[in-house]
Structure formats: C-alpha cells, structure tokens
JSON list of C-alpha atoms in Angstrom, two decimals:
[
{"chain": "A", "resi": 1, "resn": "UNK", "atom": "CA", "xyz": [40.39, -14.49, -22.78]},
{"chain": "A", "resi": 2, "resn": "UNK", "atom": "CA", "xyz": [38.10, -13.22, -19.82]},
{"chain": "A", "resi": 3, "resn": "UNK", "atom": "CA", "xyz": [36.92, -10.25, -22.38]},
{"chain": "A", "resi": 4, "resn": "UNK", "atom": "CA", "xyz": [36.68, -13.04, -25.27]},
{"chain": "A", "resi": 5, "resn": "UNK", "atom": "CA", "xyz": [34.22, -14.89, -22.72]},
{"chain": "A", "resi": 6, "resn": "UNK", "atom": "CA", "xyz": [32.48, -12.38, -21.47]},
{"chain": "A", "resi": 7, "resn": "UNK", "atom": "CA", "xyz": [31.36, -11.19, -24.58]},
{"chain": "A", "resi": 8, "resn": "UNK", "atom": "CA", "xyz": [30.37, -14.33, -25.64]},
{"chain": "A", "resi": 9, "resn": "UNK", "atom": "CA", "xyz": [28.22, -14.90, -21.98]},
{"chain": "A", "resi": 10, "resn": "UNK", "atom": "CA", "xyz": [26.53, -11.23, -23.45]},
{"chain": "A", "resi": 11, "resn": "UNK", "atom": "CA", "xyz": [26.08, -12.05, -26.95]},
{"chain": "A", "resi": 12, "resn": "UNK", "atom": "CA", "xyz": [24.17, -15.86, -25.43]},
{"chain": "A", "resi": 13, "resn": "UNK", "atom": "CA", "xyz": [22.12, -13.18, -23.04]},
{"chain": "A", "resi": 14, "resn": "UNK", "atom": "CA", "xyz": [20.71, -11.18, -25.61]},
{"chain": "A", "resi": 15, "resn": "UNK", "atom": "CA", "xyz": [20.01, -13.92, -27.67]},
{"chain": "A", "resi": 16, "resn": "UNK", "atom": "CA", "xyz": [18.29, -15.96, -24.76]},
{"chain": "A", "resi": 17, "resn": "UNK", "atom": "CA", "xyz": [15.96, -13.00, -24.34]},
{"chain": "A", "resi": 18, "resn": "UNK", "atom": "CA", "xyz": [15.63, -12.30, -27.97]},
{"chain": "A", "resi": 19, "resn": "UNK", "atom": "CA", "xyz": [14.46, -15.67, -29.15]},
{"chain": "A", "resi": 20, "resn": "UNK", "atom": "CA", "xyz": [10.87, -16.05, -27.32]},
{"chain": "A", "resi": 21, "resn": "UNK", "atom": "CA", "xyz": [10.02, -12.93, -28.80]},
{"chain": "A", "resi": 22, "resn": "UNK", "atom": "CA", "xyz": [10.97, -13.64, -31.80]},
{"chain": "A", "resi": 23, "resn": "UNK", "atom": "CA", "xyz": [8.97, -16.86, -31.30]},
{"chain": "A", "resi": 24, "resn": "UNK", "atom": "CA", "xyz": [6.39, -14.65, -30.24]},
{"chain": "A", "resi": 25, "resn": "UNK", "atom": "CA", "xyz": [6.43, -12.76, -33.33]},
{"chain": "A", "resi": 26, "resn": "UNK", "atom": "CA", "xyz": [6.24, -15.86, -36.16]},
{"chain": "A", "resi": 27, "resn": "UNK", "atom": "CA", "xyz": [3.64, -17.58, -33.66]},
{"chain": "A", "resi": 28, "resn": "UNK", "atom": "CA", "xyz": [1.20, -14.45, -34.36]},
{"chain": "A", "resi": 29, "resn": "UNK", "atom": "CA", "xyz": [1.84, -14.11, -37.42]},
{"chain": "A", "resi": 30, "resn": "UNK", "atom": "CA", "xyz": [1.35, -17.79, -38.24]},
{"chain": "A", "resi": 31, "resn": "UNK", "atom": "CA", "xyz": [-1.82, -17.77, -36.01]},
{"chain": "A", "resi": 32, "resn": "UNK", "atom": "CA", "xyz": [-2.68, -14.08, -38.71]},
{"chain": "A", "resi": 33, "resn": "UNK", "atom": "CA", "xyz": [-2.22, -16.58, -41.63]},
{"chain": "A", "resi": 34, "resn": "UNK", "atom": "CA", "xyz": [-4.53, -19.40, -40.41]},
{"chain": "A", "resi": 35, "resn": "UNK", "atom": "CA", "xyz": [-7.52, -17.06, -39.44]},
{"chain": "A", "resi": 36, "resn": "UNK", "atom": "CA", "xyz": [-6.95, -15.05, -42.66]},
{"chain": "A", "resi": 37, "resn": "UNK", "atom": "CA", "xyz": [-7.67, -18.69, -44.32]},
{"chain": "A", "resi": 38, "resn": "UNK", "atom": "CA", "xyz": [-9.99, -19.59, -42.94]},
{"chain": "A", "resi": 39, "resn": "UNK", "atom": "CA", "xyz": [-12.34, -16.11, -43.69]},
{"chain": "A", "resi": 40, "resn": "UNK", "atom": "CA", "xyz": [-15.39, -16.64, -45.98]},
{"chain": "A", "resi": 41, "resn": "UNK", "atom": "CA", "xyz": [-14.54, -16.72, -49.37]},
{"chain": "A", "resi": 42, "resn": "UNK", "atom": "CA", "xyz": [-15.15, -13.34, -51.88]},
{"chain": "A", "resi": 43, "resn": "UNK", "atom": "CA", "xyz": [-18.29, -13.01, -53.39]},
{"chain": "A", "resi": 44, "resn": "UNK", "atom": "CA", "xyz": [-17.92, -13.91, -56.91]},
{"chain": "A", "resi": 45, "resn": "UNK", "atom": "CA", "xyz": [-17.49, -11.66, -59.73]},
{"chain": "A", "resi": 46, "resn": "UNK", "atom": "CA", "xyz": [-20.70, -10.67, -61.71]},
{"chain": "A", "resi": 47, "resn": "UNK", "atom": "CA", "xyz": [-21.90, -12.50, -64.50]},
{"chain": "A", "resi": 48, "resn": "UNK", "atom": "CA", "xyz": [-22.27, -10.77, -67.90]},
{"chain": "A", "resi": 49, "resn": "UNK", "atom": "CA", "xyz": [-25.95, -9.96, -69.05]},
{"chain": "A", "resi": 50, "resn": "UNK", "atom": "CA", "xyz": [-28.13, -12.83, -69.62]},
{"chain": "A", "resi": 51, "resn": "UNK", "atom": "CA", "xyz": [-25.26, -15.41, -68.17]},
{"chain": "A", "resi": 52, "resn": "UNK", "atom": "CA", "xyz": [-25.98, -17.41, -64.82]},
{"chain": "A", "resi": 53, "resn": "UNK", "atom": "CA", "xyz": [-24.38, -19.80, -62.45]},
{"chain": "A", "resi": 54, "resn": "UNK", "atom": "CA", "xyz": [-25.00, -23.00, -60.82]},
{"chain": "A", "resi": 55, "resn": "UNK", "atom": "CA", "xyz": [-23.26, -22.94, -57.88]},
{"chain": "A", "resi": 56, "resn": "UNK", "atom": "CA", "xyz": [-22.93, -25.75, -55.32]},
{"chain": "A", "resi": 57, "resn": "UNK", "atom": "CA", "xyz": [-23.63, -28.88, -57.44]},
{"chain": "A", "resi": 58, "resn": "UNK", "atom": "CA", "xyz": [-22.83, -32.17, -55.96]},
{"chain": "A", "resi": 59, "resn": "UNK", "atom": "CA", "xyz": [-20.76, -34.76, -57.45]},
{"chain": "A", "resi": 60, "resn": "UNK", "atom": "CA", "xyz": [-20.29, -37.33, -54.53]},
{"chain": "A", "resi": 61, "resn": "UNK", "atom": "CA", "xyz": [-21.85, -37.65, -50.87]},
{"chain": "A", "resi": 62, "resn": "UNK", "atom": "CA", "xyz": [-19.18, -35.21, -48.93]},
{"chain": "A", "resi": 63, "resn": "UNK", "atom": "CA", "xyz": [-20.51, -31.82, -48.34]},
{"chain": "A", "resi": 64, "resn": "UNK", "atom": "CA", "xyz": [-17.17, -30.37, -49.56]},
{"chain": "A", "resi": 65, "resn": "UNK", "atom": "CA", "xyz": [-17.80, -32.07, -53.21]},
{"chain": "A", "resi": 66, "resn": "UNK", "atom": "CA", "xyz": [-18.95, -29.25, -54.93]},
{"chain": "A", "resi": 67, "resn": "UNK", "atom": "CA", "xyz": [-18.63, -27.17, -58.29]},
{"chain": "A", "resi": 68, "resn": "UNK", "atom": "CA", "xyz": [-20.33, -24.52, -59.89]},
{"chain": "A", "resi": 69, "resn": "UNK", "atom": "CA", "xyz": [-21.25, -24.16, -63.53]},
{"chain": "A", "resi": 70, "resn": "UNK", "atom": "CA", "xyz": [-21.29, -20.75, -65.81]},
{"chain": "A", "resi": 71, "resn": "UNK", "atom": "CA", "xyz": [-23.46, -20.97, -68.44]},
{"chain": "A", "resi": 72, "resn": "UNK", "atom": "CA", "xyz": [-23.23, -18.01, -71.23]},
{"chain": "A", "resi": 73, "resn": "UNK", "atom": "CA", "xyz": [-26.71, -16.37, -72.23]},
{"chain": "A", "resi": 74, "resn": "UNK", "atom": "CA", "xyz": [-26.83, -18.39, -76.06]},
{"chain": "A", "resi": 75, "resn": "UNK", "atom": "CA", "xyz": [-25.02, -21.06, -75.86]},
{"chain": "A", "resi": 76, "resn": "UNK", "atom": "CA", "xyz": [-25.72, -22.88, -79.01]},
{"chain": "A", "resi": 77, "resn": "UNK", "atom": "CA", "xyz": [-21.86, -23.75, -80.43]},
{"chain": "A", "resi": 78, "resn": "UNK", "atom": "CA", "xyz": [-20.66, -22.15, -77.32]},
{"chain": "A", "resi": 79, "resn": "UNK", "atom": "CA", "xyz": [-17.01, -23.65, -76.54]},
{"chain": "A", "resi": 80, "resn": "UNK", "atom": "CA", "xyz": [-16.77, -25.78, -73.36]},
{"chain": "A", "resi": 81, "resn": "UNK", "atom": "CA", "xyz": [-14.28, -24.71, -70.89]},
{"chain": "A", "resi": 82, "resn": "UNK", "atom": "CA", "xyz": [-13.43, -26.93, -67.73]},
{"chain": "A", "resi": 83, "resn": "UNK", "atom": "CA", "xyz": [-11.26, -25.41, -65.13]},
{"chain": "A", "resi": 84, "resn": "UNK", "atom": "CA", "xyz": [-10.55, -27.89, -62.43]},
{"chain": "A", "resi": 85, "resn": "UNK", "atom": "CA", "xyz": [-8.49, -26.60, -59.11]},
{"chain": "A", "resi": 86, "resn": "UNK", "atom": "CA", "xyz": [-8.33, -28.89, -56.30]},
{"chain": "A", "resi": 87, "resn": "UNK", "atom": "CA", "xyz": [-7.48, -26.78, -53.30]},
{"chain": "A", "resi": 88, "resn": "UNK", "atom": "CA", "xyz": [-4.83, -27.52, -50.61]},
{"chain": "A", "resi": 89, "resn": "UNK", "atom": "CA", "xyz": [-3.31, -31.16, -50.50]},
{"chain": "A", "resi": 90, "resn": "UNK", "atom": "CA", "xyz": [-3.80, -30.99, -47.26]},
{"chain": "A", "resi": 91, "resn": "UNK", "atom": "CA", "xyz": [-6.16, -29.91, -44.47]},
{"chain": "A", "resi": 92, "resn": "UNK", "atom": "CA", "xyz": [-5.29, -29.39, -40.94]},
{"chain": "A", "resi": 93, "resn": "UNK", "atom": "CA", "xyz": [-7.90, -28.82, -38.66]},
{"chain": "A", "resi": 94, "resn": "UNK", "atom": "CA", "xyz": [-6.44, -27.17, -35.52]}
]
C-alpha cells in the first residue's frame, strides 16, 4: 500500500511539473499561429500577357469590403467566372 501510494504521490509530481510546460509549449505555439496570421498576405501570382487586375474595389463603406477583378487580354465571349471566399467566420482581435 505505502509503495502503491508513493508511486502515485511521484507519478502526481512529475505531472505537476510537467503540465506548465507543457502549457508553455501550446501557449507559444498558439501565440506562432496568430502572428503567422496575421503576416501580410503573398503577392499575387502574375497575370498572363496582356491580362490585368483591379484590385481593391469597394462594394460597401467598410474598408475590409473589397474584391479584385481579372480581366483576360480579349475578352469578347470570354466566360465569366465568380469565385467568392468569405474568410474566417470570425475575427478576434487580441
């Protein structure tokens, strides 16, 4: 019983002084995750020959309302192609 109990006292010991670390560890890397986030976004790709964007075009009053448009270099009978991507569902600010 005393053996039973004192490895048990040991095993709550290591774990005690594990966890915060441990803690430690997620808290960086969550803290890694948010930064990485929040980093300018890529350049974008460039446009074939003769092609050209409109980037940045409002459709309401916030500055975050925004889209760009891709137009090809002939596009008579071009096909339209409308790719819509909202983003997060949610936005902390911390």
């Amino acid at each position: 019983m005393k053996t039973m109990l004192f490895r048990t006292g040991l095993l709550a010991c290591v774990l005690t002084a594990a966890l915060p670390l441990a803690a430690q560890t997620f808290r960086e890397r969550l803290q890694q995750a948010r930064d990485a986030s929040r980093q300018p976004a890529a350049s974008p790709p460039a446009l074939p020959a003769g092609a050209r964007a409109l980037r940045d075009v409002a459709y309401g009053d916030d500055p975050r309302q925004r889209y760009d448009v891709y137009l090809p270099a002939q596009p008579q009978h071009a096909p339209v192609i409308l790719f819509v991507h909202g983003g997060g569902w949610a936005s902390l600010v911390c």
